[in-house]
Tab-separated table of C-alpha atoms in Angstrom:
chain	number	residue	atom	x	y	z
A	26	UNK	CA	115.322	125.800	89.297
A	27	UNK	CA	112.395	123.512	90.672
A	28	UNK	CA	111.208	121.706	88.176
A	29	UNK	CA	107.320	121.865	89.371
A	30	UNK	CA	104.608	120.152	87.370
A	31	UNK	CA	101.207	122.495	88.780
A	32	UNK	CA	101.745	125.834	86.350
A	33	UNK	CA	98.886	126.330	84.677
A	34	UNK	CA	98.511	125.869	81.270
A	35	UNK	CA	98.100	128.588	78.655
A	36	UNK	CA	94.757	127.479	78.365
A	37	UNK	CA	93.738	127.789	81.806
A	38	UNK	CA	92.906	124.324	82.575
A	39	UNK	CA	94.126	122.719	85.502
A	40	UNK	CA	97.108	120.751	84.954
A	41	UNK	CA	97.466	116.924	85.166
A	42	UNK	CA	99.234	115.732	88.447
A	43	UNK	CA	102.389	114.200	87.628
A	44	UNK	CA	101.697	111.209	90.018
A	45	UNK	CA	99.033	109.903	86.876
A	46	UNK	CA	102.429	110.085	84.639
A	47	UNK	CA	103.925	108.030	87.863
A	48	UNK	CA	101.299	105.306	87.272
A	49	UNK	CA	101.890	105.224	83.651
A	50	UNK	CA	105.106	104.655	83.603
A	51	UNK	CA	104.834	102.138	86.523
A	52	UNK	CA	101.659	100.600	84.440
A	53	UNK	CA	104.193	99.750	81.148
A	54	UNK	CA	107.279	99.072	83.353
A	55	UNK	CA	105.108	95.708	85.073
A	56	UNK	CA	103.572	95.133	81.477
A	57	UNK	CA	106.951	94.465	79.947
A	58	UNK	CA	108.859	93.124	83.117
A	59	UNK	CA	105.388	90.739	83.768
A	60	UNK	CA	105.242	89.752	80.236
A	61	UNK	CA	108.912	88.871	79.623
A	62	UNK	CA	109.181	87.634	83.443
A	63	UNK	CA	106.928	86.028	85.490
A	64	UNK	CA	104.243	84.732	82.916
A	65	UNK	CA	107.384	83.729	80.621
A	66	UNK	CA	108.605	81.365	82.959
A	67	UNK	CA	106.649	78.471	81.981
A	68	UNK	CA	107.459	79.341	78.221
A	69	UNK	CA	111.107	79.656	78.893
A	70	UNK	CA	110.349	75.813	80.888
A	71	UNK	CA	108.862	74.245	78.195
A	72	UNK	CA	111.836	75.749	75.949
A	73	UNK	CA	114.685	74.558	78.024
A	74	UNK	CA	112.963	70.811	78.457
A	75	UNK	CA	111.836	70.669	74.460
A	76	UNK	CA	115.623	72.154	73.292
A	77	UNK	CA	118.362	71.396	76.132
A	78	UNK	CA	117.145	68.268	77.059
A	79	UNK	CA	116.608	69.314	80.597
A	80	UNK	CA	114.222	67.170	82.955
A	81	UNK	CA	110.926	69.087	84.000
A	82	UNK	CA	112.041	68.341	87.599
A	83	UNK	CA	115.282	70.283	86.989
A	84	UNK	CA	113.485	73.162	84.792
A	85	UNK	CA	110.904	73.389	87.895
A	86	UNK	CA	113.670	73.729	90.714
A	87	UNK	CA	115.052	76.315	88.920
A	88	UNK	CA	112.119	78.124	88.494
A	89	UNK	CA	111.865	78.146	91.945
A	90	UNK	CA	115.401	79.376	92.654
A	91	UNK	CA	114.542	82.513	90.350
A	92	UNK	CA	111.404	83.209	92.669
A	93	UNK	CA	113.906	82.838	96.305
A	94	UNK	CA	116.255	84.437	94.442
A	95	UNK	CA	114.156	87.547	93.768
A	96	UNK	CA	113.092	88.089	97.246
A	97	UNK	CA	115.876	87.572	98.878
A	98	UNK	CA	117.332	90.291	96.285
A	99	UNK	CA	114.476	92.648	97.000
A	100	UNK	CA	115.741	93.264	100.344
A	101	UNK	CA	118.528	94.811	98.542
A	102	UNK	CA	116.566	96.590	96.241
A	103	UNK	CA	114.442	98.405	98.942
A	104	UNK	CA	117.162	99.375	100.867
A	105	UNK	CA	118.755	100.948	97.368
A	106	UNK	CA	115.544	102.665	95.558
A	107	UNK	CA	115.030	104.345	99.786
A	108	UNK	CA	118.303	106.093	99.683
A	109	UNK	CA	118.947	106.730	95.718
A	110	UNK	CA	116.552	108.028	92.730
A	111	UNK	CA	114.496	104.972	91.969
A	112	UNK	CA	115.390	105.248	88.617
A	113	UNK	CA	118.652	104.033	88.584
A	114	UNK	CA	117.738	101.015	90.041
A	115	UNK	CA	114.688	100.281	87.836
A	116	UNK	CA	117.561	100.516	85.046
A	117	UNK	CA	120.365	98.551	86.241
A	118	UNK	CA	117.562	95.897	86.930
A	119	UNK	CA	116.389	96.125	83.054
A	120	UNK	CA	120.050	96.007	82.025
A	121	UNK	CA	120.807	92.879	84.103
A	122	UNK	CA	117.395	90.729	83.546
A	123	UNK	CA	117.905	91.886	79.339
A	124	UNK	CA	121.444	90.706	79.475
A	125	UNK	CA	120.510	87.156	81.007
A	126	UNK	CA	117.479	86.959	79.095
A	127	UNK	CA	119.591	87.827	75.893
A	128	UNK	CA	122.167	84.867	76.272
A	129	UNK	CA	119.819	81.959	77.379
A	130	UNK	CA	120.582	80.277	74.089
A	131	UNK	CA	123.910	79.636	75.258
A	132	UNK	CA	122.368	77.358	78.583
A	133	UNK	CA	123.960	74.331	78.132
A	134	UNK	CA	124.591	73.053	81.547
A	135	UNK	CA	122.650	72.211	84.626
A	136	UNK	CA	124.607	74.678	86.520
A	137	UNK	CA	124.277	77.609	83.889
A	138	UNK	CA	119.962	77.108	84.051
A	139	UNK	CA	120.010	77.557	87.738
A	140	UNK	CA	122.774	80.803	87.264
A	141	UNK	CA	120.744	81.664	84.630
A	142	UNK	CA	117.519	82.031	86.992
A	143	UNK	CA	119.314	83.451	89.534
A	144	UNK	CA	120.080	86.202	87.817
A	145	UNK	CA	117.218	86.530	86.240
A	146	UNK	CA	115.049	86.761	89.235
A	147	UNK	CA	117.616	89.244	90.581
A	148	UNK	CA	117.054	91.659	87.774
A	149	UNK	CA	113.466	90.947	87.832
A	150	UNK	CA	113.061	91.917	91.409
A	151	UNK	CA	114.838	95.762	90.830
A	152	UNK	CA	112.955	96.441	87.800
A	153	UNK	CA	109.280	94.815	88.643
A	154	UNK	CA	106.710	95.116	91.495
A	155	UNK	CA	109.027	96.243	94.275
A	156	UNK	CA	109.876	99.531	92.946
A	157	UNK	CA	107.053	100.853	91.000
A	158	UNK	CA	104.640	99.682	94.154
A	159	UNK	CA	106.780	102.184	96.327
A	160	UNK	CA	106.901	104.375	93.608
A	161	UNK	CA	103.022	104.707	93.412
A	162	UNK	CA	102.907	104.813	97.487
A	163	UNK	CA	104.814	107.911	97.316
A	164	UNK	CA	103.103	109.486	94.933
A	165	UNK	CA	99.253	108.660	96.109
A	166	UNK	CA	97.912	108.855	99.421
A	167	UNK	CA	93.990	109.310	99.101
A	168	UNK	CA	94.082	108.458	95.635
A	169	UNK	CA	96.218	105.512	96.274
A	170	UNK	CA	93.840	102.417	95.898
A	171	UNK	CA	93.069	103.812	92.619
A	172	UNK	CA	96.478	104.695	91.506
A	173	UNK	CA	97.659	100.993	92.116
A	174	UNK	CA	94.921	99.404	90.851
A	175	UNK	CA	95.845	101.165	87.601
A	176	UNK	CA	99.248	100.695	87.730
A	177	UNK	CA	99.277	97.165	88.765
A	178	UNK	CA	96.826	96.291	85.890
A	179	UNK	CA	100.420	96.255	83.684
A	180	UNK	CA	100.881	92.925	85.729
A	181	UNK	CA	97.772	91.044	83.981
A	182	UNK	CA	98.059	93.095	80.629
A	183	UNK	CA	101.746	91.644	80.449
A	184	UNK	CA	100.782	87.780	80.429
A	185	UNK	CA	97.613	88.574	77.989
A	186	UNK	CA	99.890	90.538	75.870
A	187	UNK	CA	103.397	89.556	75.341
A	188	UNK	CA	103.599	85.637	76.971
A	189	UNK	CA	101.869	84.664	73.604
A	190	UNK	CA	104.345	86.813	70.955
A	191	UNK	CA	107.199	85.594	73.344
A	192	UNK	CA	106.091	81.454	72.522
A	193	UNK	CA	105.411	82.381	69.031
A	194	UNK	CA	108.653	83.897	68.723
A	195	UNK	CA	110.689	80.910	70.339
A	196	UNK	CA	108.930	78.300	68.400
A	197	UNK	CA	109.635	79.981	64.777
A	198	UNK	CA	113.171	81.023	65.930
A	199	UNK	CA	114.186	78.595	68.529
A	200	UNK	CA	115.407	79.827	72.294
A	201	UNK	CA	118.651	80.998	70.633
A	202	UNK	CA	117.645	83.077	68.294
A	203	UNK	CA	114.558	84.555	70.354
A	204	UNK	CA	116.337	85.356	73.231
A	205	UNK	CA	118.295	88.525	72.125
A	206	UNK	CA	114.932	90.138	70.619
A	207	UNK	CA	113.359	89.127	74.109
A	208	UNK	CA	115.731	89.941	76.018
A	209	UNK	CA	116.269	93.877	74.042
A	210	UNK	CA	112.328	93.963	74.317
A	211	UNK	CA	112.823	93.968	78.166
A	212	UNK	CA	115.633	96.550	78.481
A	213	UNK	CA	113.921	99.114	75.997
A	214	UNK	CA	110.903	98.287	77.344
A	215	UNK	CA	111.497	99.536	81.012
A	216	UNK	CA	114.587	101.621	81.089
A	217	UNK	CA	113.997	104.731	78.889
A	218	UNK	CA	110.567	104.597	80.123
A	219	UNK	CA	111.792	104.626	83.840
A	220	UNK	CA	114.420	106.926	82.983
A	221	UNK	CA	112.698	109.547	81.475
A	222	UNK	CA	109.241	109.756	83.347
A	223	UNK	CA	110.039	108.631	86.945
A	224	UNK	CA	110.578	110.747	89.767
A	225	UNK	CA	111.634	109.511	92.912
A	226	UNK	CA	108.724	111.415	95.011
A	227	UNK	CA	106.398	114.943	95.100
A	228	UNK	CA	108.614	116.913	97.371
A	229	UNK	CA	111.651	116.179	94.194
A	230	UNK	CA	109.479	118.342	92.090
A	231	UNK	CA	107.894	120.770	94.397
A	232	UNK	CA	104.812	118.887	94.966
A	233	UNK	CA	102.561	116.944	97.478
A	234	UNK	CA	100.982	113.261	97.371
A	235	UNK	CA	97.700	113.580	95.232
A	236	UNK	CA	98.511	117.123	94.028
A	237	UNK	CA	97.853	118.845	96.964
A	238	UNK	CA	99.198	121.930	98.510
A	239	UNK	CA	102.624	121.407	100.211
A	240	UNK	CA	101.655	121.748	103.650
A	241	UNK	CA	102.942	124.658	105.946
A	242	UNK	CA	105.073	122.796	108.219
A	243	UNK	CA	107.295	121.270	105.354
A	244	UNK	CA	111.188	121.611	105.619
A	245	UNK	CA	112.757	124.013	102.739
A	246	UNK	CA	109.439	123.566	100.991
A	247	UNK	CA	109.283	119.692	100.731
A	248	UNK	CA	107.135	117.563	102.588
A	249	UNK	CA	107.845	115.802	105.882
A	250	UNK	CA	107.381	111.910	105.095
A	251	UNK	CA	106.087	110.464	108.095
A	252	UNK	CA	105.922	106.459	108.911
A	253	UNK	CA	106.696	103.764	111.043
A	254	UNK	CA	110.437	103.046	111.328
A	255	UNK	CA	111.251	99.569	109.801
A	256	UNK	CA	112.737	97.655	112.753
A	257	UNK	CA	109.637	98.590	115.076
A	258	UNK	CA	107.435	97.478	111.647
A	259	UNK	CA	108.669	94.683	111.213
A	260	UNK	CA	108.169	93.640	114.638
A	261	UNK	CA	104.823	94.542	115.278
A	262	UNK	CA	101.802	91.874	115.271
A	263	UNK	CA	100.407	93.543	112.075
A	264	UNK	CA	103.365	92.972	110.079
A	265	UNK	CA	103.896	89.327	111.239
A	266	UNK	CA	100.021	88.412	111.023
A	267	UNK	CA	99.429	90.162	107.447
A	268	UNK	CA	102.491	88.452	106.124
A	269	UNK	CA	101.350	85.390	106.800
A	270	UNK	CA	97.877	85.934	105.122
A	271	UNK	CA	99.889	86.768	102.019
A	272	UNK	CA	101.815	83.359	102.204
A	273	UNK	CA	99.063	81.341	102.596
A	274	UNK	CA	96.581	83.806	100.387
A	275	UNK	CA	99.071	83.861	97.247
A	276	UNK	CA	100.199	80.055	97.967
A	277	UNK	CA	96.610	79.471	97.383
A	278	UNK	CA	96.346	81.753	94.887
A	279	UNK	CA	99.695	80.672	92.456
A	280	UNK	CA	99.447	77.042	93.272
A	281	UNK	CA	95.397	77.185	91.516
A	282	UNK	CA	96.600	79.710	88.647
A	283	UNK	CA	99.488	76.940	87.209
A	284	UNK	CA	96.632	74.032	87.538
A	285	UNK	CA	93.826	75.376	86.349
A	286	UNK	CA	94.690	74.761	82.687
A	287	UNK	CA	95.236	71.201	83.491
A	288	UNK	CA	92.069	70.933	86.084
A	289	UNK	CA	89.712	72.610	82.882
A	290	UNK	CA	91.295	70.470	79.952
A	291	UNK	CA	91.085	66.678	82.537
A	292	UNK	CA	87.640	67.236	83.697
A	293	UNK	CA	85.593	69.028	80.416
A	294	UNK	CA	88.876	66.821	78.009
A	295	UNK	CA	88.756	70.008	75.941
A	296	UNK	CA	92.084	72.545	75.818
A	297	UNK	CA	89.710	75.039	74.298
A	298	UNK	CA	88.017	75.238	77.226
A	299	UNK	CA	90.772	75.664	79.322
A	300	UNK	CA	92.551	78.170	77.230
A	301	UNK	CA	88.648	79.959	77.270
A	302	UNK	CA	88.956	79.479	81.471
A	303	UNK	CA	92.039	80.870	81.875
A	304	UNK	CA	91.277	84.262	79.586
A	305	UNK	CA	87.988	84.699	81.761
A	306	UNK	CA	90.226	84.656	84.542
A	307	UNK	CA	92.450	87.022	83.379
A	308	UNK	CA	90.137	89.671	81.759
A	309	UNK	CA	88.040	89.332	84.958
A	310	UNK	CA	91.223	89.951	86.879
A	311	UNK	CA	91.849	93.362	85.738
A	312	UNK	CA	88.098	94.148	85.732
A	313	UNK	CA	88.449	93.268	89.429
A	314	UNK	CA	91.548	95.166	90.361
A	315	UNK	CA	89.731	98.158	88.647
A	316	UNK	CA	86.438	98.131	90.622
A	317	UNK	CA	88.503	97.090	93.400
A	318	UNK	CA	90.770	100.486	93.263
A	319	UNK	CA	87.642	102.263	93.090
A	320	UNK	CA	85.989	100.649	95.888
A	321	UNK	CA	88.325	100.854	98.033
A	322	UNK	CA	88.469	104.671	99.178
A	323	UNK	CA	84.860	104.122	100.513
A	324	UNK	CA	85.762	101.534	102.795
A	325	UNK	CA	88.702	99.511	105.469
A	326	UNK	CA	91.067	97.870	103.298
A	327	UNK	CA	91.252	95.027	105.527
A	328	UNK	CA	87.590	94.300	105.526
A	329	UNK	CA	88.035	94.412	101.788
A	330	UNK	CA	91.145	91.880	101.379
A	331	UNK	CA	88.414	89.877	104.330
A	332	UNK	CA	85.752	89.703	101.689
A	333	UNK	CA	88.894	88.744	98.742
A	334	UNK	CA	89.866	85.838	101.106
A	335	UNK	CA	86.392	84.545	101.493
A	336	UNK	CA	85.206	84.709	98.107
A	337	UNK	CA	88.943	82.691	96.706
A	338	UNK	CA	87.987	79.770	99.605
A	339	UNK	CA	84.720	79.635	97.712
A	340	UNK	CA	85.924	79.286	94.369
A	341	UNK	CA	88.646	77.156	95.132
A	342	UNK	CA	86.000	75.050	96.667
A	343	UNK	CA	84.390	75.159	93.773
A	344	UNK	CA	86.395	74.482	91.398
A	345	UNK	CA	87.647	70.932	93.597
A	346	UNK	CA	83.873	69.764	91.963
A	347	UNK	CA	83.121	71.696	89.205
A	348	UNK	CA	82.633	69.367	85.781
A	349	UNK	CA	80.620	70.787	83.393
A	350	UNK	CA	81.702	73.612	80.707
A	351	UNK	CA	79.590	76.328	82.505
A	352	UNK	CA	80.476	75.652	85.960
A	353	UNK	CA	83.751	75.658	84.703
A	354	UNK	CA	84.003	78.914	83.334
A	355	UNK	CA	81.621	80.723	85.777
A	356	UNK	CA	83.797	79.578	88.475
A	357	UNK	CA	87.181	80.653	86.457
A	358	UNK	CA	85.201	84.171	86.501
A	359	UNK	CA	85.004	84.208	90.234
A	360	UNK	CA	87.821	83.765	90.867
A	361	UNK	CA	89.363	85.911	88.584
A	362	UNK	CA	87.775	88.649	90.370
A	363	UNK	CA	90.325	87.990	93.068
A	364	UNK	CA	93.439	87.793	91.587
A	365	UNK	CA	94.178	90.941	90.392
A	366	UNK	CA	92.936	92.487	93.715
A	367	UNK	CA	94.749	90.203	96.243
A	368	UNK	CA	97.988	91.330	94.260
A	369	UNK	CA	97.373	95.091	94.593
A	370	UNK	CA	96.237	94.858	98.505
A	371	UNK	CA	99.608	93.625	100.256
A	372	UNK	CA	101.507	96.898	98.968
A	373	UNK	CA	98.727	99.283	99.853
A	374	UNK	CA	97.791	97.273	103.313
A	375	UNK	CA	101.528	97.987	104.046
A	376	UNK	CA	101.342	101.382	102.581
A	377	UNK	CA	98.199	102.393	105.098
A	378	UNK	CA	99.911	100.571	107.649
A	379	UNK	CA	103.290	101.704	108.312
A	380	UNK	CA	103.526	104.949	106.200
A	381	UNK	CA	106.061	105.963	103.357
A	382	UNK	CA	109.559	106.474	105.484
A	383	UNK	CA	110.615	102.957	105.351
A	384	UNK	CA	108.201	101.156	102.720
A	385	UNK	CA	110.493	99.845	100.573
A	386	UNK	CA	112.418	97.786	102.922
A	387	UNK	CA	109.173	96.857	105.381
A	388	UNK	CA	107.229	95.667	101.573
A	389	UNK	CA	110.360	93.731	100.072
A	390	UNK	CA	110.855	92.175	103.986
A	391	UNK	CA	107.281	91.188	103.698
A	392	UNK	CA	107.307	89.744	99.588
A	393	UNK	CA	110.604	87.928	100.354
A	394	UNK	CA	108.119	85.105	103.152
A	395	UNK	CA	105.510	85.730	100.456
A	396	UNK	CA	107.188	84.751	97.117
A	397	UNK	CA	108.161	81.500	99.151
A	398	UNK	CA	104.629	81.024	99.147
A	399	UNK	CA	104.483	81.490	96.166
A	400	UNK	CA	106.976	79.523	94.937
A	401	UNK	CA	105.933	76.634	96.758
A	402	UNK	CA	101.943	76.643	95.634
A	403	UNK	CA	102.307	74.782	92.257
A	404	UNK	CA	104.646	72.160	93.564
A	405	UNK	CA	101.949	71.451	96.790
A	406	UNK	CA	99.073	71.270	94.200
A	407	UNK	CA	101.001	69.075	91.846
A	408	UNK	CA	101.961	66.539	94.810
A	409	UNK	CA	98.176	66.629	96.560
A	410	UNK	CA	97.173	66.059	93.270
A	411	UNK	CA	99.446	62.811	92.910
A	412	UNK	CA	98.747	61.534	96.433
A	413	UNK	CA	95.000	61.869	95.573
A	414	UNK	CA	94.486	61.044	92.320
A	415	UNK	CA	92.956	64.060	91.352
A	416	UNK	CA	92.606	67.995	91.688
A	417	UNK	CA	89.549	68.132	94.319
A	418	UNK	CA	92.215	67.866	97.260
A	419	UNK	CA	94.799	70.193	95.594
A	420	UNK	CA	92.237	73.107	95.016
A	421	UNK	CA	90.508	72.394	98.839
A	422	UNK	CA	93.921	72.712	100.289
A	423	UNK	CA	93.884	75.794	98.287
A	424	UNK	CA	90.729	77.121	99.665
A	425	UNK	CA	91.708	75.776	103.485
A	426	UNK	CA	94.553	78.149	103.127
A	427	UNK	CA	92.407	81.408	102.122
A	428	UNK	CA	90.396	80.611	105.231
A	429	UNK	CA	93.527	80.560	107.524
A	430	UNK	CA	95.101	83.996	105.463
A	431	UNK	CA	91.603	85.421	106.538
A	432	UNK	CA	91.689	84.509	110.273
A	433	UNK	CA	95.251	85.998	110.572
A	434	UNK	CA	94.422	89.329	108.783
A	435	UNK	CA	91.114	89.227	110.993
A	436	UNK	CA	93.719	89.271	114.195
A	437	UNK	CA	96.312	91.570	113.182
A	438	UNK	CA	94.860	93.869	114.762
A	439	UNK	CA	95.338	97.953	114.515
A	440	UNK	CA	99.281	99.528	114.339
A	441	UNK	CA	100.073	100.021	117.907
A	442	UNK	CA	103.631	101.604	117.148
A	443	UNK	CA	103.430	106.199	117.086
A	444	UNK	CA	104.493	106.799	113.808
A	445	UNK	CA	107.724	108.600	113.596
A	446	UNK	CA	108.777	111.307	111.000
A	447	UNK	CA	111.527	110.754	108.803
C-alpha cells in the first residue's frame, strides 16, 4: 500500500507536507554531523598537539587530508544515495565517522592521525552536507530556497551548540575517555533520525515536490524527474565557471573564519572580544541564511550570490584595517551575514541549474574542487600573514578572491544544454 502523507486529518485541516519533516531531519542530521565534525576539528587539533605530542604542522596536514579526503569520497557518495534509498548511506556514514571518532584515544602514531582523518572525513562526507542537500533538492522546488535555508541552519547551530560541550568534555575527561561519548553522540545523533524520517523522494510516497498534485503525465503515478545529464553538466561553462566562484568564494570565506579569532584578540589584545566577534558572526550567519531563503524566491539566485560576493570583498576589506572594538564587531556582523548564505547557494545554484536527475553526482563533482578551496584558505592566510607581518594582506587576498568568484559567476552565463528526463 502507498504510504501517502496528504490524507486529511480528522480534523479537517490540511496536512503538513512531508518535505518540512525532510528539512527537519536534514536540519538535526548537519547539527550533529557539523558539531562533532567540521567545527570539532580544531578541538580535536588542539587535543592531539596538547595529549600526543603531535606538532601543529602535522595536526594541520592532517586536517587537511580529512577535508581531500571527504570530497574525493563524495563522488562516491553521490553516485550511491542516486541509485539506493539515501538512508542507508546517511547510516553507514554515521556508523563509520562514530566508530573513528570513538577510538581516537588510541592515536598514537603519525600514521594512525592521518588514517584516523581519513576516515573520518570519509564518514563525514556520507552522513553531512552531500546527502541531506540532495535530499532537500528533491523534496523542494519553489519552496526550495526556503527549505535549505532551514535545513542548512543545522550547519551553524552545530558549532554554537555542541563544539563547546565537545572541548568541555575532552578537557575534564581527556581525548580517551571523551571520544566514545563523542563519537556515540554522532551515530545516535544522525542514524535513527535518518532512518526513521527520511525518504528518498515525493514520487516514494505518492507525492510531488512542494506538495503539489502529481502531475498528469507521471509514469505509474510518480513523477518524471527531469535534469541535465551529468557528463553534459559537468561540461558546460556554467558548471566550470560557478565552481570556480565557490573555490575562490569559500577559500576566502574559510581562510577569514579560522583567523578572525586571532585578527580580533592581536589588534583590540582582548580574547573577549574575539570570542564576542566570532558569536556575532555566527548568530548573524543564521539570521542571514534565513532572510536569505526568504528572499530568494522573489529574485535570480545568481544576482543574489552577486550581491553575497560583493558585500564578503567589502568586509574582508574591512576587516584588513579595522582596530577599534566597534569596528571590530560591526564588521564581524557583516560579514556574518554572508556566511551562512554563500553555504546554502552552491547546492541550490546547482539545483536550479541542472535539475534533480543527476544532482548528487554533478554537486559532490563540484564540492570535491571546492573543499580544496577550502582546505587550502587557512594555510594561505596563515603564510600571507607571515610574509607580511600582519593580517591586512591575508584578509585583502581574501577579499581579491570574492571579487574574482564574482566575475566568474557574472560570466557563466545561462544553461545552454535541453534538459533531458530521467
Amino acid at each position: 500500500m502507498t504510504e501517502n502523507a496528504t490524507s486529511a486529518r480528522p480534523s479537517g485541516r490540511p496536512p503538513i507536507f512531508y518535505g518540512w519533516y525532510i528539512v527537519f531531519a536534514a536540519f538535526v542530521v548537519m547539527t550533529i554531523s557539523a558539531g562533532f565534525g567540521f567545527y570539532n576539528l580544531s578541538v580535536y587539533l588542539e587535543a592531539f598537539v596538547d595529549e600526543r605530542g603531535f606538532s601543529v604542522g602535522y595536526t594541520s596536514g592532517a586536517t587537511a587530508a580529512f577535508f581531500v579526503s571527504s570530497g574525493v569520497a563524495g563522488l562516491g557518495v553521490g553516485w550511491l544515495i542516486e541509485r539506493y534509498d539515501p538512508r542507508w548511506t546517511i547510516a553507514g556514514g554515521a556508523v563509520l565517522a562514530g566508530l573513528v571518532l570513538s577510538g581516537a584515544g588510541w592515536v598514537n602514531e603519525l600514521w594512525q592521525l592521518y588514517l584516523f582523518y581519513v576516515l573520518f572525513g570519509v564518514g563525514y562526507s556520507a552522513c553531512a552536507l552531500l546527502p541531506c542537500t540532495t535530499l532537500v533538492a528533491r523534496w523542494f522546488e519553489r519552496k526550495r530556497s526556503v527549505a535549505l535555508s532551514v535545513a542548512s541552519t543545522g550547519l551553524s547551530l552545530g558549532g554554537i551548540l555542541l563544539t563547546p560541550i565537545s572541548a568541555e568534555l575532552i578537557q575534564q575527561l581527556g581525548l580517551g575517555g571523551a571520544a566514545p561519548w563523542l563519537g556515540a553522540g554522532l551515530f545516535f545523533g544522525i542514524a535513527p533520525v535518518a532512518i526513521l524520517l527520511f525518504r528518498p523522494n515525493p514520487a516514494s510516497m505518492g507525492l510531488a515536490a512542494d506538495g503539489g498534485a502529481v502531475p498528469d503525465d507521471s509514469e505509474n503515478g510518480e513523477p518524471i524527474v527531469s535534469g541535465v545529464p551529468y557528463h553534459a553538466a559537468v561540461r558546460s561553462r556554467f558548471f566550470v565557471l560557478a565552481t570556480i566562484t565557490f573555490m575562490t568564494s569559500m577559500m576566502a570565506q574559510v581562510g577569514s573564519i579560522a583567523h578572525q579569532f586571532s585578527l580580533v584578540a592581536g589588534r583590540a589584545d582582548d580574547r573577549d572580544l574575539a570570542a564576542l566577534a566570532v558569536s556575532v558572526m555566527a548568530g548573524l550567519s543564521i539570521a542571514g541564511r534565513l532572510v536569505g531563503g526568504w528572499v530568494l524566491p522573489h529574485i535570480s539566485s545568481r544576482l543574489f550570490m552577486g550581491g553575497l560576493l560583493i558585500v564578503q570583498a567589502i568586509a574582508l576589506s574591512l576587516y584588513a584595517f579595522a582596530a577599534t572594538p566597534t569596528t571590530l564587531l560591526m564588521v564581524a556582523a557583516l560579514f556574518g551575514v554572508t556566511v551562512g548564505n554563500l553555504l546554502m547557494m552552491q547546492p541550490l545554484l546547482i539545483a536550479e541549474a541542472f535539475g534533480t536527475v543527476a544532482y548528487a553526482r554533478i554537486y559532490s563533482t563540484s564540492q570535491l574542487f571546492t573543499t580544496l578551496g577550502v582546505a587550502s584558505g587557512p594555510a594561505a592566510y596563515g603564510l600571507i600573514f607571515e610574509v607580511a607581518s600582519g593580517y591586512a594582506a591575508s584578509y585583502l587576498y581574501g577579499a581579491a578572491a570574492s571579487i574574482i568568484g564574482l566575475m566568474t559567476i557574472l560570466a557563466a552565463g545561462p544553461v545552454e544544454q535541453q534538459k533531458q528526463e530521467g
